[in-house]
PDB file of C-alpha atoms in Angstrom:
ATOM      1  CA  VAL I 120     -14.557   9.228  -2.038  1.00 78.00           C
ATOM      2  CA  GLN I 121     -11.227   9.951  -0.199  1.00 86.00           C
ATOM      3  CA  LEU I 122      -8.528   7.885   0.796  1.00 89.00           C
ATOM      4  CA  GLN I 123      -6.143   9.161   3.142  1.00 92.00           C
ATOM      5  CA  ALA I 124      -2.829   6.933   4.073  1.00 95.00           C
ATOM      6  CA  SER I 125      -1.302   7.592   7.535  1.00 97.00           C
ATOM      7  CA  GLY I 126       0.824   5.732  10.150  1.00 97.00           C
ATOM      8  CA  GLY I 127       4.339   6.475   8.782  1.00 97.00           C
ATOM      9  CA  GLY I 128       7.314   7.335  10.608  1.00 97.00           C
ATOM     10  CA  LEU I 129      10.825   6.805  11.465  1.00 98.00           C
ATOM     11  CA  VAL I 130      11.856   3.412  12.426  1.00 98.00           C
ATOM     12  CA  GLN I 131      15.335   1.615  12.470  1.00 98.00           C
ATOM     13  CA  PRO I 132      16.120  -1.183  10.303  1.00 98.00           C
ATOM     14  CA  GLY I 133      14.376  -4.451  11.365  1.00 98.00           C
ATOM     15  CA  GLY I 134      11.584  -2.710  12.900  1.00 98.00           C
ATOM     16  CA  SER I 135       7.927  -2.475  11.861  1.00 98.00           C
ATOM     17  CA  LEU I 136       5.244   0.027  11.218  1.00 98.00           C
ATOM     18  CA  ARG I 137       1.638  -0.390  10.590  1.00 98.00           C
ATOM     19  CA  LEU I 138       0.179   2.057   7.700  1.00 98.00           C
ATOM     20  CA  SER I 139      -3.378   2.690   7.461  1.00 97.00           C
ATOM     21  CA  CYS I 140      -5.573   3.520   4.534  1.00 96.00           C
ATOM     22  CA  THR I 141      -8.954   4.873   5.724  1.00 94.00           C
ATOM     23  CA  ILE I 142     -11.831   5.724   3.257  1.00 92.00           C
ATOM     24  CA  SER I 143     -14.279   8.659   3.991  1.00 89.00           C
ATOM     25  CA  GLY I 144     -17.618   9.167   1.949  1.00 88.00           C
ATOM     26  CA  SER I 145     -18.019   5.152   1.022  1.00 89.00           C
ATOM     27  CA  THR I 146     -17.628   2.131   2.393  1.00 90.00           C
ATOM     28  CA  LEU I 147     -14.611   0.187   2.112  1.00 89.00           C
ATOM     29  CA  ASP I 148     -16.436  -2.893   1.136  1.00 88.00           C
ATOM     30  CA  TYR I 149     -16.610  -1.312  -2.305  1.00 89.00           C
ATOM     31  CA  TYR I 150     -12.857  -0.813  -2.993  1.00 91.00           C
ATOM     32  CA  ILE I 151      -9.871  -3.270  -3.651  1.00 92.00           C
ATOM     33  CA  ILE I 152      -7.213  -1.324  -2.085  1.00 93.00           C
ATOM     34  CA  GLY I 153      -3.778  -1.189  -3.225  1.00 95.00           C
ATOM     35  CA  TRP I 154      -0.366   0.082  -1.968  1.00 97.00           C
ATOM     36  CA  PHE I 155       2.239   1.921  -3.932  1.00 97.00           C
ATOM     37  CA  ARG I 156       5.527   3.654  -2.800  1.00 98.00           C
ATOM     38  CA  GLN I 157       7.852   6.207  -4.275  1.00 97.00           C
ATOM     39  CA  ALA I 158      11.479   6.533  -3.065  1.00 97.00           C
ATOM     40  CA  PRO I 159      13.538   9.904  -3.625  1.00 92.00           C
ATOM     41  CA  GLY I 160      14.620   9.920  -7.262  1.00 94.00           C
ATOM     42  CA  LYS I 161      12.807   6.809  -8.348  1.00 96.00           C
ATOM     43  CA  GLU I 162       9.621   5.916  -9.953  1.00 96.00           C
ATOM     44  CA  ARG I 163       6.457   5.004  -8.094  1.00 95.00           C
ATOM     45  CA  GLU I 164       6.213   1.451  -7.793  1.00 96.00           C
ATOM     46  CA  GLY I 165       3.382  -1.225  -6.891  1.00 97.00           C
ATOM     47  CA  VAL I 166       3.641  -2.775  -3.092  1.00 98.00           C
ATOM     48  CA  SER I 167       0.544  -4.923  -2.990  1.00 97.00           C
ATOM     49  CA  CYS I 168      -2.651  -5.225  -5.137  1.00 94.00           C
ATOM     50  CA  VAL I 169      -4.999  -7.866  -5.381  1.00 92.00           C
ATOM     51  CA  SER I 170      -3.804 -10.615  -7.791  1.00 89.00           C
ATOM     52  CA  SER I 171      -6.243 -10.868 -10.994  1.00 89.00           C
ATOM     53  CA  THR I 172      -5.313 -14.664 -10.817  1.00 89.00           C
ATOM     54  CA  ASP I 173      -6.934 -15.739  -7.620  1.00 89.00           C
ATOM     55  CA  GLY I 174      -7.959 -12.643  -5.937  1.00 88.00           C
ATOM     56  CA  SER I 175      -5.507 -13.139  -3.086  1.00 91.00           C
ATOM     57  CA  SER I 176      -3.113 -10.321  -2.009  1.00 94.00           C
ATOM     58  CA  TYR I 177      -0.105  -9.916  -4.316  1.00 96.00           C
ATOM     59  CA  PHE I 178       3.178  -8.428  -3.050  1.00 97.00           C
ATOM     60  CA  ALA I 179       6.220  -7.089  -4.910  1.00 97.00           C
ATOM     61  CA  ASP I 180       9.119  -9.415  -4.659  1.00 97.00           C
ATOM     62  CA  SER I 181      10.902  -6.806  -2.928  1.00 97.00           C
ATOM     63  CA  VAL I 182       8.699  -7.061   0.258  1.00 98.00           C
ATOM     64  CA  LYS I 183       7.236 -10.430  -0.131  1.00 97.00           C
ATOM     65  CA  GLY I 184       7.366 -12.065   3.242  1.00 97.00           C
ATOM     66  CA  ARG I 185       7.861  -8.928   5.170  1.00 98.00           C
ATOM     67  CA  PHE I 186       4.704  -7.231   4.268  1.00 98.00           C
ATOM     68  CA  THR I 187       0.860  -8.171   4.852  1.00 97.00           C
ATOM     69  CA  ILE I 188      -2.567  -6.748   4.548  1.00 95.00           C
ATOM     70  CA  SER I 189      -5.809  -6.756   6.767  1.00 94.00           C
ATOM     71  CA  ARG I 190      -8.724  -4.618   6.910  1.00 93.00           C
ATOM     72  CA  ASP I 191     -11.319  -3.451   9.558  1.00 93.00           C
ATOM     73  CA  ASN I 192     -14.383  -2.841   7.617  1.00 91.00           C
ATOM     74  CA  ALA I 193     -16.023  -1.198  10.600  1.00 92.00           C
ATOM     75  CA  LYS I 194     -13.419   1.422  10.704  1.00 93.00           C
ATOM     76  CA  ASN I 195     -13.331   1.643   6.986  1.00 94.00           C
ATOM     77  CA  THR I 196      -9.525   1.024   7.322  1.00 95.00           C
ATOM     78  CA  GLU I 197      -7.175  -1.058   5.436  1.00 96.00           C
ATOM     79  CA  TYR I 198      -3.727  -2.044   6.841  1.00 97.00           C
ATOM     80  CA  LEU I 199      -0.468  -2.393   5.419  1.00 97.00           C
ATOM     81  CA  GLN I 200       1.759  -4.220   8.223  1.00 98.00           C
ATOM     82  CA  MET I 201       5.344  -4.034   7.326  1.00 98.00           C
ATOM     83  CA  ASN I 202       7.892  -5.890   9.237  1.00 98.00           C
ATOM     84  CA  ASN I 203      11.717  -6.150   9.356  1.00 98.00           C
ATOM     85  CA  LEU I 204      11.700  -2.705   7.459  1.00 98.00           C
ATOM     86  CA  LYS I 205      14.885  -2.047   5.496  1.00 98.00           C
ATOM     87  CA  PRO I 206      16.506   1.327   4.346  1.00 97.00           C
ATOM     88  CA  ASP I 207      15.205   0.613   0.622  1.00 97.00           C
ATOM     89  CA  ASP I 208      11.659   0.781   2.024  1.00 98.00           C
ATOM     90  CA  THR I 209      11.950   4.527   2.537  1.00 98.00           C
ATOM     91  CA  ALA I 210       9.599   5.988   0.526  1.00 98.00           C
ATOM     92  CA  VAL I 211       6.394   7.715   0.591  1.00 98.00           C
ATOM     93  CA  TYR I 212       3.541   5.033   0.719  1.00 98.00           C
ATOM     94  CA  TYR I 213       0.150   5.662  -0.892  1.00 96.00           C
ATOM     95  CA  CYS I 214      -3.093   3.819  -1.133  1.00 95.00           C
ATOM     96  CA  VAL I 215      -5.253   3.703  -3.944  1.00 94.00           C
ATOM     97  CA  PRO I 216      -9.074   2.621  -4.254  1.00 93.00           C
ATOM     98  CA  TYR I 217      -8.790  -0.090  -6.720  1.00 93.00           C
ATOM     99  CA  CYS I 218      -5.661  -2.128  -7.777  1.00 94.00           C
ATOM    100  CA  GLU I 219      -5.035  -5.243  -9.584  1.00 94.00           C
ATOM    101  CA  TYR I 220      -1.881  -7.191 -10.184  1.00 95.00           C
ATOM    102  CA  SER I 221      -1.207  -9.441 -13.398  1.00 94.00           C
ATOM    103  CA  ASP I 222       1.921 -11.003 -14.891  1.00 93.00           C
ATOM    104  CA  VAL I 223       0.989  -9.261 -17.975  1.00 94.00           C
ATOM    105  CA  ALA I 224       0.499  -5.891 -17.071  1.00 93.00           C
ATOM    106  CA  GLY I 225       1.998  -5.493 -13.254  1.00 94.00           C
ATOM    107  CA  PHE I 226       0.333  -3.432 -10.962  1.00 95.00           C
ATOM    108  CA  LEU I 227      -2.642  -1.423 -12.234  1.00 93.00           C
ATOM    109  CA  TYR I 228      -4.352   1.039 -10.458  1.00 92.00           C
ATOM    110  CA  TYR I 229      -7.576   3.211 -11.049  1.00 87.00           C
ATOM    111  CA  GLY I 230     -10.575   5.051 -10.008  1.00 84.00           C
ATOM    112  CA  MET I 231      -8.413   8.125  -8.742  1.00 82.00           C
ATOM    113  CA  ASP I 232      -7.773  11.308 -10.263  1.00 82.00           C
ATOM    114  CA  SER I 233      -4.736  12.336  -8.084  1.00 83.00           C
ATOM    115  CA  TRP I 234      -2.289  10.439  -5.493  1.00 85.00           C
ATOM    116  CA  GLY I 235      -3.037  12.465  -2.571  1.00 82.00           C
ATOM    117  CA  LYS I 236      -0.041  13.072   0.109  1.00 86.00           C
ATOM    118  CA  GLY I 237       0.691   9.647   0.936  1.00 95.00           C
ATOM    119  CA  THR I 238       2.707   8.707   4.344  1.00 97.00           C
ATOM    120  CA  GLN I 239       6.428   9.136   4.616  1.00 98.00           C
ATOM    121  CA  VAL I 240       8.251   5.831   6.026  1.00 98.00           C
ATOM    122  CA  THR I 241      11.735   6.479   6.767  1.00 98.00           C
ATOM    123  CA  VAL I 242      14.100   3.353   7.631  1.00 98.00           C
ATOM    124  CA  SER I 243      17.149   4.581   9.148  1.00 97.00           C
ATOM    125  CA  SER I 244      19.702   3.985  12.041  1.00 95.00           C
TER     126      SER I 244
END
């Protein structure tokens, strides 16, 4: 299976972007898509995964209330809607095929050999 993140770009603070994660070679139904990001000079961090507690979408505190998840099974695509973007959201964003969040282990991803190219999001005036 291949996952391709897209939709990044340059946006002003307070603006919005919608990232897409499209699966090819399989069906979106089989996957629990997660999102990660890596800012320049920083470690990769989890943005959104499914909560192991109740199966709902879990968001990192830094994006909670601003980012949402949706999916279009017919297009084999999951979306990360990012609103009220801040300069600190500047990063390369990646999607992963399986992701789970728990309070004990944090963001866990699996089912992939490499991270792929990701999509660059730059928030700047």
